[in-house]
Amino acid sequence: MEIRNLTPEDLDDVLDVRRRSFGPLSPGDTDRWRLAVLPALDEGRYLGVFDGSRIAGAARLRRFTQWWHGKPQPMAGVAGVTVNPEDRGRGVGTLLMRAVVDRAATLGDAVSALYPATTPIYRSIGYEHAGAQHKVRLPAESLRQIRPSGQVKLRRMGPADAAELVSVLHRVHAAARASGPVSWDEDTWSLWLGNPDDFLYLAEDGYVIYRWRGDDMQVENLVAGSEETARALWSLVGTASSIARNVVAAVAPDDPVLWLVRERSNEEDRQARWMFRVLDVAAAVERRGYPAYVTCDAVVTVDDPLRGGGSWRLEVAGGAGAVTPVEEPGAVLSVNGFSALYAGVPTATLRLSGLMSGDDRYDEALDTAFAAKPYMLDYF
């Protein structure tokens, strides 16, 4: 078995593996998929496992920006992990994911995330449960009853608005001190904003992307930086209530819409869980945001068989983190445990689940520094 960068000539074979793993794509989705993956080929972000000349599996590293406590950093989003049925059980998936982790680190990403179809293989590579994409079902009429509280100028948007949309995301997620949400790069946004089935509206500090889903409406993305814009965008979606009975929306776990609607007595929240991995402890800590009021330090030892572990003193002050290699003992975490801690999982949980051991005097400081309620709006 050999790992190689995929080329345009491999895409038909990759589509065949994908069809056998996830089911077929429609002709329109196939065309969009080809356009979306071409940049990944040029950047070395699409890897294949080959048995001679035959492809056995493949995985793509999407180029994302991810926010942690309002601070953006590059993130490798692992997607399209596929293995041919006849090659399953031969270690292809493990070989592929080890190569993916190494490639992501080589490309400069300090963190990575993925939506798992099954968790054991990803846990064995160092990924751990971190957050979720939350989808709630709301009566369309309840959104129609949200009244705008000011004059918010909305306009339709398209591929040419990709840069402005990315700018909005940076401002809104920073102001909200958000943890977990991602943004595609501008080229990918330009592609998605050209989908003729979507309704797209942009405001100065927010936007919405939604579409028909059978007899209901589906909100793919809705981001707002002010109450006025949140009211305007949600009430816009609610104007479909004369036809649509319900709206299925991807939201933050504490999204304002859940406080804007009048009734929440019977609420459906479906979660797609995502996993997270720290690839480079020092860079990940230094690129993350932290509460501005927190000043603390802690010593941690991280065991990472793939990337190499070590012991570090973590110092947090003024919303920034710094890392210094040390020899002294401290709290001991597997890379799975440190990845979960980074995503806000409490130290008590990590200790009770066997992901953390050793010195406990730093636990409260670590909990305070890494506190987060991570979520994503996007599925990839």
Tab-separated table of N, CA and C in Angstrom, residues 202-339:
chain	number	residue	atom	x	y	z
A	202	LEU	N	-27.834	39.178	2.481
A	202	LEU	CA	-26.690	39.713	3.202
A	202	LEU	C	-27.062	41.044	3.843
A	203	ALA	N	-26.644	41.223	5.098
A	203	ALA	CA	-26.773	42.497	5.804
A	203	ALA	C	-25.378	42.990	6.160
A	204	GLU	N	-25.296	44.165	6.737
A	204	GLU	CA	-23.986	44.709	7.094
A	204	GLU	C	-23.286	43.841	8.123
A	205	ASP	N	-24.051	43.214	9.024
A	205	ASP	CA	-23.446	42.398	10.084
A	205	ASP	C	-24.112	41.030	10.196
A	206	GLY	N	-24.482	40.454	9.064
A	206	GLY	CA	-25.069	39.124	9.112
A	206	GLY	C	-25.502	38.654	7.734
A	207	TYR	N	-25.936	37.405	7.673
A	207	TYR	CA	-26.417	36.843	6.410
A	207	TYR	C	-27.241	35.594	6.709
A	208	VAL	N	-27.993	35.157	5.715
A	208	VAL	CA	-28.742	33.913	5.832
A	208	VAL	C	-28.671	33.159	4.509
A	209	ILE	N	-28.570	31.844	4.598
A	209	ILE	CA	-28.652	30.941	3.447
A	209	ILE	C	-29.711	29.901	3.786
A	210	TYR	N	-30.778	29.831	2.998
A	210	TYR	CA	-31.824	28.855	3.278
A	210	TYR	C	-32.427	28.359	1.980
A	211	ARG	N	-33.201	27.262	2.070
A	211	ARG	CA	-33.766	26.639	0.872
A	211	ARG	C	-35.004	25.838	1.262
A	212	TRP	N	-35.772	25.471	0.245
A	212	TRP	CA	-36.874	24.554	0.469
A	212	TRP	C	-36.331	23.155	0.727
A	213	ARG	N	-36.961	22.441	1.656
A	213	ARG	CA	-36.626	21.045	1.956
A	213	ARG	C	-37.944	20.283	2.072
A	214	GLY	N	-38.396	19.775	0.921
A	214	GLY	CA	-39.734	19.195	0.897
A	214	GLY	C	-40.758	20.280	1.139
A	215	ASP	N	-41.609	20.084	2.157
A	215	ASP	CA	-42.612	21.091	2.510
A	215	ASP	C	-42.117	22.054	3.576
A	216	ASP	N	-40.885	21.891	4.013
A	216	ASP	CA	-40.320	22.746	5.052
A	216	ASP	C	-39.224	23.634	4.470
A	217	MET	N	-38.777	24.573	5.288
A	217	MET	CA	-37.612	25.375	4.962
A	217	MET	C	-36.418	24.860	5.758
A	218	GLN	N	-35.240	24.909	5.145
A	218	GLN	CA	-34.008	24.530	5.834
A	218	GLN	C	-33.062	25.714	5.834
A	219	VAL	N	-32.674	26.157	7.026
A	219	VAL	CA	-31.697	27.234	7.173
A	219	VAL	C	-30.320	26.605	7.300
A	220	GLU	N	-29.499	26.820	6.287
A	220	GLU	CA	-28.152	26.253	6.283
A	220	GLU	C	-27.225	27.068	7.161
A	221	ASN	N	-27.292	28.369	7.047
A	221	ASN	CA	-26.458	29.302	7.809
A	221	ASN	C	-27.278	30.538	8.114
A	222	LEU	N	-27.227	31.000	9.353
A	222	LEU	CA	-27.751	32.320	9.697
A	222	LEU	C	-26.855	32.868	10.794
A	223	VAL	N	-26.176	33.960	10.479
A	223	VAL	CA	-25.236	34.591	11.406
A	223	VAL	C	-25.624	36.051	11.526
A	224	ALA	N	-25.720	36.543	12.756
A	224	ALA	CA	-26.103	37.941	12.974
A	224	ALA	C	-25.276	38.533	14.101
A	225	GLY	N	-24.860	39.786	13.907
A	225	GLY	CA	-24.043	40.461	14.900
A	225	GLY	C	-24.795	41.443	15.763
A	226	SER	N	-26.109	41.576	15.568
A	226	SER	CA	-26.913	42.502	16.367
A	226	SER	C	-28.327	41.966	16.485
A	227	GLU	N	-29.037	42.438	17.488
A	227	GLU	CA	-30.434	42.014	17.663
A	227	GLU	C	-31.261	42.392	16.448
A	228	GLU	N	-31.056	43.606	15.927
A	228	GLU	CA	-31.850	44.067	14.788
A	228	GLU	C	-31.676	43.138	13.582
A	229	THR	N	-30.413	42.754	13.319
A	229	THR	CA	-30.166	41.884	12.166
A	229	THR	C	-30.695	40.477	12.414
A	230	ALA	N	-30.550	39.961	13.631
A	230	ALA	CA	-31.101	38.640	13.948
A	230	ALA	C	-32.611	38.621	13.725
A	231	ARG	N	-33.294	39.651	14.198
A	231	ARG	CA	-34.750	39.723	14.015
A	231	ARG	C	-35.108	39.810	12.524
A	232	ALA	N	-34.366	40.628	11.800
A	232	ALA	CA	-34.685	40.823	10.379
A	232	ALA	C	-34.489	39.523	9.591
A	233	LEU	N	-33.412	38.796	9.855
A	233	LEU	CA	-33.125	37.589	9.087
A	233	LEU	C	-34.078	36.450	9.445
A	234	TRP	N	-34.346	36.265	10.740
A	234	TRP	CA	-35.254	35.178	11.124
A	234	TRP	C	-36.680	35.463	10.679
A	235	SER	N	-37.110	36.716	10.764
A	235	SER	CA	-38.473	37.033	10.300
A	235	SER	C	-38.571	36.886	8.790
A	236	LEU	N	-37.461	37.142	8.067
A	236	LEU	CA	-37.439	36.924	6.621
A	236	LEU	C	-37.705	35.451	6.311
A	237	VAL	N	-37.019	34.553	7.011
A	237	VAL	CA	-37.265	33.123	6.818
A	237	VAL	C	-38.719	32.795	7.150
A	238	GLY	N	-39.242	33.432	8.191
A	238	GLY	CA	-40.614	33.161	8.620
A	238	GLY	C	-41.682	33.591	7.639
A	239	THR	N	-41.342	34.418	6.652
A	239	THR	CA	-42.351	34.831	5.668
A	239	THR	C	-42.840	33.659	4.826
A	240	ALA	N	-42.152	32.517	4.902
A	240	ALA	CA	-42.586	31.321	4.168
A	240	ALA	C	-43.687	30.566	4.908
A	241	SER	N	-44.145	31.086	6.054
A	241	SER	CA	-45.065	30.323	6.899
A	241	SER	C	-46.426	30.079	6.258
A	242	SER	N	-46.770	30.822	5.219
A	242	SER	CA	-48.052	30.552	4.555
A	242	SER	C	-48.014	29.229	3.797
A	243	ILE	N	-46.807	28.742	3.486
A	243	ILE	CA	-46.648	27.463	2.785
A	243	ILE	C	-45.915	26.437	3.668
A	244	ALA	N	-44.774	26.823	4.227
A	244	ALA	CA	-43.970	25.909	5.041
A	244	ALA	C	-44.509	25.852	6.469
A	245	ARG	N	-44.632	24.648	7.001
A	245	ARG	CA	-45.086	24.506	8.382
A	245	ARG	C	-43.939	24.641	9.360
A	246	ASN	N	-42.765	24.111	8.971
A	246	ASN	CA	-41.633	24.094	9.893
A	246	ASN	C	-40.370	24.611	9.214
A	247	VAL	N	-39.444	25.039	10.041
A	247	VAL	CA	-38.115	25.440	9.594
A	247	VAL	C	-37.098	24.608	10.357
A	248	VAL	N	-36.228	23.912	9.632
A	248	VAL	CA	-35.124	23.164	10.243
A	248	VAL	C	-33.877	24.017	10.083
A	249	ALA	N	-33.259	24.372	11.202
A	249	ALA	CA	-32.177	25.354	11.157
A	249	ALA	C	-30.961	24.874	11.931
A	250	ALA	N	-29.778	25.067	11.346
A	250	ALA	CA	-28.520	24.863	12.054
A	250	ALA	C	-28.261	26.099	12.908
A	251	VAL	N	-28.102	25.892	14.219
A	251	VAL	CA	-27.976	27.014	15.146
A	251	VAL	C	-26.892	26.730	16.185
A	252	ALA	N	-26.451	27.783	16.854
A	252	ALA	CA	-25.603	27.618	18.023
A	252	ALA	C	-26.448	27.069	19.164
A	253	PRO	N	-25.859	26.377	20.145
A	253	PRO	CA	-26.658	25.833	21.242
A	253	PRO	C	-27.372	26.903	22.055
A	254	ASP	N	-26.842	28.130	22.044
A	254	ASP	CA	-27.495	29.238	22.732
A	254	ASP	C	-27.851	30.342	21.735
A	255	ASP	N	-28.301	29.925	20.546
A	255	ASP	CA	-28.637	30.876	19.497
A	255	ASP	C	-29.749	31.824	19.950
A	256	PRO	N	-29.658	33.124	19.623
A	256	PRO	CA	-30.679	34.087	20.040
A	256	PRO	C	-32.084	33.726	19.572
A	257	VAL	N	-32.212	33.008	18.438
A	257	VAL	CA	-33.553	32.693	17.952
A	257	VAL	C	-34.328	31.879	18.975
A	258	LEU	N	-33.633	31.117	19.806
A	258	LEU	CA	-34.304	30.296	20.808
A	258	LEU	C	-34.886	31.141	21.936
A	259	TRP	N	-34.461	32.400	22.007
A	259	TRP	CA	-35.034	33.348	22.968
A	259	TRP	C	-35.963	34.348	22.287
A	260	LEU	N	-35.872	34.445	20.973
A	260	LEU	CA	-36.748	35.364	20.247
A	260	LEU	C	-38.128	34.765	19.986
A	261	VAL	N	-38.196	33.436	19.812
A	261	VAL	CA	-39.502	32.819	19.573
A	261	VAL	C	-40.313	32.813	20.866
A	262	ARG	N	-41.632	32.863	20.731
A	262	ARG	CA	-42.496	32.956	21.907
A	262	ARG	C	-42.643	31.630	22.642
A	263	GLU	N	-42.552	30.521	21.919
A	263	GLU	CA	-42.857	29.218	22.495
A	263	GLU	C	-41.692	28.256	22.307
A	264	ARG	N	-41.265	27.601	23.417
A	264	ARG	CA	-40.187	26.616	23.333
A	264	ARG	C	-40.515	25.382	24.164
A	265	SER	N	-41.774	25.062	24.308
A	265	SER	CA	-42.156	23.975	25.211
A	265	SER	C	-41.825	22.597	24.652
A	266	ASN	N	-41.770	22.467	23.337
A	266	ASN	CA	-41.510	21.165	22.724
A	266	ASN	C	-40.538	21.380	21.570
A	267	GLU	N	-39.252	21.189	21.841
A	267	GLU	CA	-38.214	21.563	20.887
A	267	GLU	C	-37.377	20.345	20.502
A	268	GLU	N	-37.187	20.140	19.217
A	268	GLU	CA	-36.375	19.035	18.716
A	268	GLU	C	-34.993	19.557	18.356
A	269	ASP	N	-33.971	18.941	18.927
A	269	ASP	CA	-32.577	19.326	18.660
A	269	ASP	C	-31.817	18.074	18.234
A	270	ARG	N	-31.510	17.976	16.941
A	270	ARG	CA	-30.745	16.852	16.431
A	270	ARG	C	-29.285	17.258	16.312
A	271	GLN	N	-28.405	16.424	16.820
A	271	GLN	CA	-26.992	16.778	16.862
A	271	GLN	C	-26.171	15.842	15.975
A	272	ALA	N	-25.309	16.442	15.171
A	272	ALA	CA	-24.279	15.694	14.449
A	272	ALA	C	-22.966	15.998	15.157
A	273	ARG	N	-22.411	15.008	15.835
A	273	ARG	CA	-21.225	15.230	16.642
A	273	ARG	C	-19.970	15.331	15.771
A	274	TRP	N	-19.061	16.226	16.140
A	274	TRP	CA	-17.778	16.303	15.447
A	274	TRP	C	-16.633	16.088	16.423
A	275	MET	N	-15.511	15.616	15.863
A	275	MET	CA	-14.335	15.302	16.647
A	275	MET	C	-13.213	16.281	16.302
A	276	PHE	N	-12.262	16.393	17.210
A	276	PHE	CA	-11.249	17.445	17.121
A	276	PHE	C	-9.894	16.867	17.527
A	277	ARG	N	-8.822	17.385	16.893
A	277	ARG	CA	-7.473	16.947	17.254
A	277	ARG	C	-6.501	18.115	17.224
A	278	VAL	N	-5.703	18.221	18.253
A	278	VAL	CA	-4.572	19.154	18.255
A	278	VAL	C	-3.404	18.467	17.566
A	279	LEU	N	-2.843	19.119	16.561
A	279	LEU	CA	-1.717	18.574	15.804
A	279	LEU	C	-0.379	19.094	16.320
A	280	ASP	N	-0.375	20.320	16.825
A	280	ASP	CA	0.846	20.971	17.311
A	280	ASP	C	0.468	21.717	18.582
A	281	VAL	N	0.894	21.189	19.744
A	281	VAL	CA	0.461	21.744	21.028
A	281	VAL	C	0.835	23.213	21.143
A	282	ALA	N	2.088	23.546	20.884
A	282	ALA	CA	2.537	24.929	21.067
A	282	ALA	C	1.791	25.893	20.154
A	283	ALA	N	1.719	25.572	18.863
A	283	ALA	CA	1.055	26.476	17.920
A	283	ALA	C	-0.434	26.584	18.220
A	284	ALA	N	-1.074	25.482	18.578
A	284	ALA	CA	-2.512	25.517	18.858
A	284	ALA	C	-2.817	26.388	20.064
A	285	VAL	N	-2.020	26.273	21.113
A	285	VAL	CA	-2.239	27.092	22.315
A	285	VAL	C	-2.022	28.565	21.996
A	286	GLU	N	-0.992	28.870	21.229
A	286	GLU	CA	-0.676	30.271	20.926
A	286	GLU	C	-1.674	30.885	19.950
A	287	ARG	N	-2.320	30.071	19.117
A	287	ARG	CA	-3.275	30.610	18.151
A	287	ARG	C	-4.685	30.734	18.719
A	288	ARG	N	-4.946	30.155	19.868
A	288	ARG	CA	-6.290	30.157	20.453
A	288	ARG	C	-6.560	31.458	21.191
A	289	GLY	N	-7.841	31.829	21.311
A	289	GLY	CA	-8.239	32.936	22.154
A	289	GLY	C	-8.636	32.448	23.540
A	290	TYR	N	-8.576	33.337	24.529
A	290	TYR	CA	-8.891	32.999	25.918
A	290	TYR	C	-9.635	34.169	26.552
A	291	PRO	N	-10.354	33.944	27.661
A	291	PRO	CA	-11.002	35.066	28.348
A	291	PRO	C	-9.973	36.112	28.772
A	292	ALA	N	-10.268	37.363	28.499
A	292	ALA	CA	-9.295	38.433	28.759
A	292	ALA	C	-8.974	38.579	30.235
A	293	TYR	N	-9.907	38.192	31.112
A	293	TYR	CA	-9.700	38.386	32.551
A	293	TYR	C	-8.864	37.275	33.185
A	294	VAL	N	-8.591	36.198	32.453
A	294	VAL	CA	-7.913	35.033	33.023
A	294	VAL	C	-6.397	35.218	32.976
A	295	THR	N	-5.761	35.003	34.115
A	295	THR	CA	-4.307	34.960	34.196
A	295	THR	C	-3.931	33.699	34.969
A	296	CYS	N	-3.266	32.778	34.307
A	296	CYS	CA	-2.934	31.528	34.979
A	296	CYS	C	-1.812	30.825	34.237
A	297	ASP	N	-1.239	29.818	34.896
A	297	ASP	CA	-0.269	28.966	34.219
A	297	ASP	C	-0.462	27.547	34.715
A	298	ALA	N	-0.047	26.594	33.885
A	298	ALA	CA	-0.190	25.187	34.217
A	298	ALA	C	0.856	24.401	33.457
A	299	VAL	N	1.252	23.270	34.010
A	299	VAL	CA	2.188	22.377	33.351
A	299	VAL	C	1.430	21.131	32.904
A	300	VAL	N	1.568	20.797	31.616
A	300	VAL	CA	0.891	19.616	31.082
A	300	VAL	C	1.897	18.762	30.318
A	301	THR	N	1.684	17.470	30.399
A	301	THR	CA	2.434	16.512	29.590
A	301	THR	C	1.451	15.846	28.642
A	302	VAL	N	1.729	15.922	27.356
A	302	VAL	CA	0.835	15.382	26.337
A	302	VAL	C	1.515	14.210	25.647
A	303	ASP	N	0.828	13.084	25.635
A	303	ASP	CA	1.333	11.878	24.977
A	303	ASP	C	0.711	11.779	23.592
A	304	ASP	N	1.505	11.960	22.545
A	304	ASP	CA	1.019	11.908	21.172
A	304	ASP	C	1.932	10.983	20.365
A	305	PRO	N	1.557	9.705	20.230
A	305	PRO	CA	2.423	8.761	19.512
A	305	PRO	C	2.686	9.142	18.058
A	306	LEU	N	1.761	9.858	17.419
A	306	LEU	CA	1.933	10.202	16.014
A	306	LEU	C	2.801	11.441	15.825
A	307	ARG	N	2.540	12.476	16.595
A	307	ARG	CA	3.208	13.752	16.371
A	307	ARG	C	4.341	14.025	17.349
A	308	GLY	N	4.476	13.172	18.346
A	308	GLY	CA	5.516	13.411	19.342
A	308	GLY	C	4.969	14.250	20.479
A	309	GLY	N	5.074	13.747	21.694
A	309	GLY	CA	4.543	14.472	22.847
A	309	GLY	C	5.617	15.300	23.515
A	310	GLY	N	5.335	15.666	24.761
A	310	GLY	CA	6.273	16.467	25.528
A	310	GLY	C	5.588	17.110	26.703
A	311	SER	N	6.343	17.898	27.444
A	311	SER	CA	5.821	18.642	28.590
A	311	SER	C	5.988	20.130	28.331
A	312	TRP	N	4.961	20.895	28.672
A	312	TRP	CA	4.973	22.333	28.422
A	312	TRP	C	4.379	23.089	29.604
A	313	ARG	N	4.872	24.293	29.807
A	313	ARG	CA	4.208	25.224	30.708
A	313	ARG	C	3.336	26.126	29.853
A	314	LEU	N	2.043	26.127	30.144
A	314	LEU	CA	1.089	26.964	29.439
A	314	LEU	C	0.819	28.200	30.276
A	315	GLU	N	0.975	29.366	29.695
A	315	GLU	CA	0.723	30.626	30.397
A	315	GLU	C	-0.327	31.418	29.621
A	316	VAL	N	-1.370	31.822	30.324
A	316	VAL	CA	-2.471	32.568	29.719
A	316	VAL	C	-2.608	33.904	30.435
A	317	ALA	N	-2.658	34.988	29.650
A	317	ALA	CA	-2.838	36.324	30.219
A	317	ALA	C	-3.301	37.268	29.114
A	318	GLY	N	-4.214	38.157	29.430
A	318	GLY	CA	-4.662	39.161	28.480
A	318	GLY	C	-5.286	38.593	27.221
A	319	GLY	N	-5.866	37.414	27.307
A	319	GLY	CA	-6.524	36.812	26.150
A	319	GLY	C	-5.603	36.045	25.226
A	320	ALA	N	-4.319	35.887	25.604
A	320	ALA	CA	-3.348	35.196	24.760
A	320	ALA	C	-2.686	34.067	25.538
A	321	GLY	N	-2.186	33.074	24.805
A	321	GLY	CA	-1.502	31.950	25.423
A	321	GLY	C	-0.071	31.845	24.942
A	322	ALA	N	0.814	31.388	25.826
A	322	ALA	CA	2.214	31.171	25.484
A	322	ALA	C	2.625	29.797	26.002
A	323	VAL	N	3.611	29.192	25.343
A	323	VAL	CA	4.022	27.826	25.658
A	323	VAL	C	5.541	27.758	25.769
A	324	THR	N	6.013	27.082	26.822
A	324	THR	CA	7.446	26.882	27.026
A	324	THR	C	7.703	25.411	27.348
A	325	PRO	N	8.594	24.734	26.620
A	325	PRO	CA	8.928	23.349	26.971
A	325	PRO	C	9.569	23.295	28.357
A	326	VAL	N	9.209	22.280	29.159
A	326	VAL	CA	9.769	22.114	30.498
A	326	VAL	C	10.062	20.635	30.729
A	327	GLU	N	10.776	20.365	31.804
A	327	GLU	CA	11.085	18.991	32.186
A	327	GLU	C	10.251	18.537	33.378
A	328	GLU	N	9.672	19.474	34.128
A	328	GLU	CA	8.953	19.124	35.354
A	328	GLU	C	7.644	18.403	35.053
A	329	PRO	N	7.165	17.554	35.980
A	329	PRO	CA	5.905	16.839	35.776
A	329	PRO	C	4.715	17.760	35.990
A	330	GLY	N	3.606	17.391	35.429
A	330	GLY	CA	2.377	18.156	35.599
A	330	GLY	C	1.176	17.265	35.350
A	331	ALA	N	0.100	17.847	34.882
A	331	ALA	CA	-1.056	17.058	34.481
A	331	ALA	C	-0.695	16.263	33.232
A	332	VAL	N	-1.095	15.014	33.173
A	332	VAL	CA	-0.753	14.128	32.065
A	332	VAL	C	-2.006	13.833	31.253
A	333	LEU	N	-1.924	14.094	29.940
A	333	LEU	CA	-3.059	13.863	29.057
A	333	LEU	C	-2.609	13.126	27.806
A	334	SER	N	-3.442	12.208	27.333
A	334	SER	CA	-3.251	11.694	25.982
A	334	SER	C	-3.551	12.825	25.017
A	335	VAL	N	-3.147	12.687	23.757
A	335	VAL	CA	-3.472	13.732	22.795
A	335	VAL	C	-4.981	13.855	22.646
A	336	ASN	N	-5.710	12.730	22.797
A	336	ASN	CA	-7.180	12.800	22.795
A	336	ASN	C	-7.656	13.688	23.932
A	337	GLY	N	-7.076	13.490	25.120
A	337	GLY	CA	-7.489	14.273	26.274
A	337	GLY	C	-7.164	15.736	26.130
A	338	PHE	N	-5.967	16.052	25.611
A	338	PHE	CA	-5.618	17.460	25.443
A	338	PHE	C	-6.506	18.112	24.387
A	339	SER	N	-6.834	17.371	23.330
A	339	SER	CA	-7.720	17.918	22.297
A	339	SER	C	-9.090	18.226	22.880
